Amino acid sequence: MAKIGVFIETDKDEVKKTNFGAITAALDGGKNEVVALLMGVDANSAQETLAAYGAQKIVQVTVDSADLTASPDLQARALADAIQHFALEGLIGLASARGRDVFARLSAFLNVTLASDCVGINFEDKTVRKSHFSGKTIATIKLNSDLLLCALRPNAIEAQKALADSQVESYAASVDAPGLVKVLEVKKGDTAKMDLTEADVIITGGRPIDAAENYKMLEECAELLGAAVGASRAAVDAGFAPHSMQVGQTGKTVSPRLYIGCGLSGSVQHFAGMKTSKVIVAINTDKDAPIFQKCDYGIIGDMFEVVPVLTEILREQTGQ
Ligand SMILES: Cc1cc2nc3c(=O)[nH]c(=O)nc-3n(C[C@H](O)[C@H](O)[C@H](O)COP(=O)(O)OP(=O)(O)OC[C@H]3O[C@@H](n4cnc5c(N)ncnc54)[C@H](O)[C@@H]3O)c2cc1C
């Protein structure tokens, strides 16, 4: 049994749902002991949520006289100390904006190889699986370091409940140097209704959306589905949507349970960003569109007719 840490991400002191898949990965079907590490956030309030997925130890990491939540650099240094203190053999996190920032610093600080944006881990072989060449291949990579440092693509591993006997601890990490970076303010982008990279369901509009205001049609449907709304690069380049909504090789990488593509041709560059979605549904007027070769369910039809019908059915079913 290996002792694996999970770097828990929070938003306004709430544990993000995407952490649960990382805990499931770390637990490895009960073969490992999982230590959940919260950066300066109260561990008691997170205990029930994290223990439900198998975290046995839930630790509030603090540093003396500094706000750990404000600096990714300080968090990386505190994590380095916690890894040693808890004798962790691996640390798992998310390849989210925050995770990428903290894990890259931690990797440099410890001089340990980092595997980022992984879609699978095998603790016995010390291998990870990563999507390469715009999603055309999945590479299995062997890590030779003693400590397994791995940031997982959010939602790549399905979270599974596995109630654990848990205990809460507080650990004051010893950090010599002050962090090199301090975040003074976070300004949210104008579109950030729901973070695409963390959404369970995504509905995306491609080039034929034709105007920014037409995304309203997708937003209405998304609200009923509890989904985030995405865009293709063609739609972004045409000025219909901001770049923060772009999915693909030069946009965001997503791995939702359900991906509904409306008016997408199915380009390799778009698929590079959403190929690992669990179920892909395509709506396209052209029966020969390449996306129909790559999706699980296809609807040949005009999205301006199909989406409102879907919204109506959802409204009836949800009573909203
Ligand atoms: C280096 C590089 C990086 C790139 N990065 C990205 C990226 O990150 N993300 C990305 O998306 N693209 C990216 N692209 C662009 C990519 O190659 C495609 O051009 C783009 O994805 C096409 O977008 P689309 O599917 O919305 O539009 P189109 O290719 O124009 O396809 C529109 C589809 O909608 C169908 N259609 C038309 N009207 C309707 C209707 N009313 N209802 C339903 N279906 C309809 C058409 O039959 C067609 O299949 C990149 C390209 C390059 C070269």
XYZ file of N, CA and C and ligand atoms in Angstrom, residues 205-208 231-235 246-251 262-270 283-286 289-290 301-304, ligand 1:
155
model
N -21.054 25.502 -29.473
C -21.554 26.008 -30.748
C -20.402 26.326 -31.691
N -20.488 25.856 -32.921
C -19.443 26.095 -33.911
C -19.753 27.294 -34.794
N -19.038 27.356 -35.921
C -19.139 28.497 -36.848
C -20.576 28.871 -37.203
N -21.476 27.910 -37.491
C -22.829 28.307 -37.923
C -23.674 28.990 -36.849
N -17.135 26.978 -27.420
C -17.143 27.454 -28.807
C -15.981 26.824 -29.568
N -16.140 26.758 -30.889
C -15.006 26.307 -31.708
C -14.158 27.534 -32.032
N -12.967 27.275 -32.557
C -12.096 28.406 -32.901
C -12.704 29.243 -34.029
N -13.396 28.575 -34.944
C -14.011 29.313 -36.045
C -15.007 30.338 -35.493
N -15.762 29.937 -34.470
C -16.741 30.853 -33.862
C -16.027 31.966 -33.095
N -13.202 28.885 -25.955
C -12.713 27.992 -27.032
C -12.212 26.649 -26.510
N -12.692 25.603 -27.159
C -12.247 24.241 -26.848
C -11.342 23.786 -27.994
N -10.251 23.126 -27.660
C -9.403 22.580 -28.725
C -7.931 22.755 -28.470
N -7.178 22.465 -29.513
C -5.717 22.477 -29.448
C -5.171 23.803 -28.933
N -5.758 24.906 -29.395
C -5.292 26.221 -28.951
C -6.308 26.865 -27.999
N -7.193 26.040 -27.472
C -8.158 26.509 -26.489
C -8.074 25.637 -25.245
N -22.658 21.356 -31.442
C -23.683 21.853 -32.367
C -22.998 22.607 -33.495
N -23.140 22.134 -34.711
C -22.540 22.806 -35.854
C -21.028 22.765 -35.823
N -20.485 21.612 -35.485
C -19.022 21.412 -35.507
C -18.718 20.417 -36.619
N -17.685 20.722 -37.416
C -17.351 19.788 -38.507
C -16.626 18.557 -37.968
N -15.902 18.726 -36.839
C -15.161 17.600 -36.263
C -13.683 17.659 -36.610
N -13.129 18.882 -36.622
C -11.705 19.044 -36.978
C -10.812 18.388 -35.925
N -9.612 17.953 -36.379
C -8.672 17.313 -35.428
C -8.291 18.299 -34.339
N -8.177 19.581 -34.706
C -7.759 20.573 -33.703
C -8.829 20.745 -32.633
N -10.103 20.650 -33.024
C -11.159 20.753 -32.005
C -11.159 19.482 -31.149
N -24.611 17.418 -33.497
C -25.775 17.894 -34.267
C -25.202 18.612 -35.492
N -25.495 18.109 -36.673
C -24.931 18.694 -37.885
C -25.902 18.467 -39.045
N -25.997 19.459 -39.918
C -26.918 19.359 -41.065
C -26.394 18.416 -42.151
N -25.055 18.232 -42.157
C -24.428 17.451 -43.234
C -24.193 16.012 -42.768
N -20.587 14.934 -42.550
C -19.619 15.709 -41.751
C -18.719 14.732 -40.968
N -17.398 15.007 -40.937
C -16.459 14.093 -40.257
C -16.818 13.808 -38.794
N -29.358 17.315 -38.482
C -30.392 18.343 -38.409
C -29.804 19.709 -38.146
N -30.667 20.708 -38.262
C -30.275 22.100 -38.051
C -30.288 22.378 -36.548
N -29.166 22.857 -36.027
C -29.109 23.086 -34.574
C -30.131 24.125 -34.102
N -30.507 25.047 -35.007
C -31.491 26.050 -34.612
C -32.900 25.453 -34.480
C -2.867 25.369 -35.484
C -4.356 25.316 -35.418
C -4.984 25.283 -34.184
C -6.359 25.217 -34.103
N -6.973 25.172 -32.863
C -8.309 25.015 -32.800
C -8.958 24.911 -31.531
O -8.354 24.995 -30.464
N -10.300 24.715 -31.523
C -11.055 24.632 -32.682
O -12.276 24.462 -32.588
N -10.453 24.751 -33.869
C -9.114 24.964 -33.954
N -8.541 25.119 -35.194
C -9.426 25.304 -36.371
C -9.934 24.009 -36.959
O -9.024 23.526 -37.922
C -11.295 24.232 -37.657
O -11.156 25.218 -38.611
C -12.412 24.618 -36.697
O -12.440 23.754 -35.593
C -13.745 24.551 -37.422
O -14.747 25.015 -36.596
P -16.255 24.558 -36.785
O -16.352 23.080 -36.701
O -17.061 25.388 -35.841
O -16.617 25.122 -38.254
P -16.706 24.435 -39.660
O -15.516 23.621 -39.964
O -17.087 25.525 -40.619
O -17.929 23.417 -39.520
C -19.246 23.810 -39.369
C -20.112 22.573 -39.450
O -21.440 22.934 -39.114
C -22.342 22.310 -40.015
N -23.514 23.184 -40.071
C -23.749 24.282 -40.838
N -24.913 24.858 -40.505
C -25.445 24.107 -39.498
C -26.643 24.198 -38.731
N -27.511 25.204 -38.879
N -26.864 23.245 -37.787
C -26.009 22.227 -37.591
N -24.868 22.095 -38.309
C -24.570 23.035 -39.236
C -21.602 22.173 -41.323
O -22.097 21.059 -42.037
C -20.162 21.932 -40.835
O -19.876 20.554 -40.716
C -7.146 25.190 -35.303
C -6.513 25.216 -36.527
C -5.148 25.280 -36.605
C -4.484 25.292 -37.951
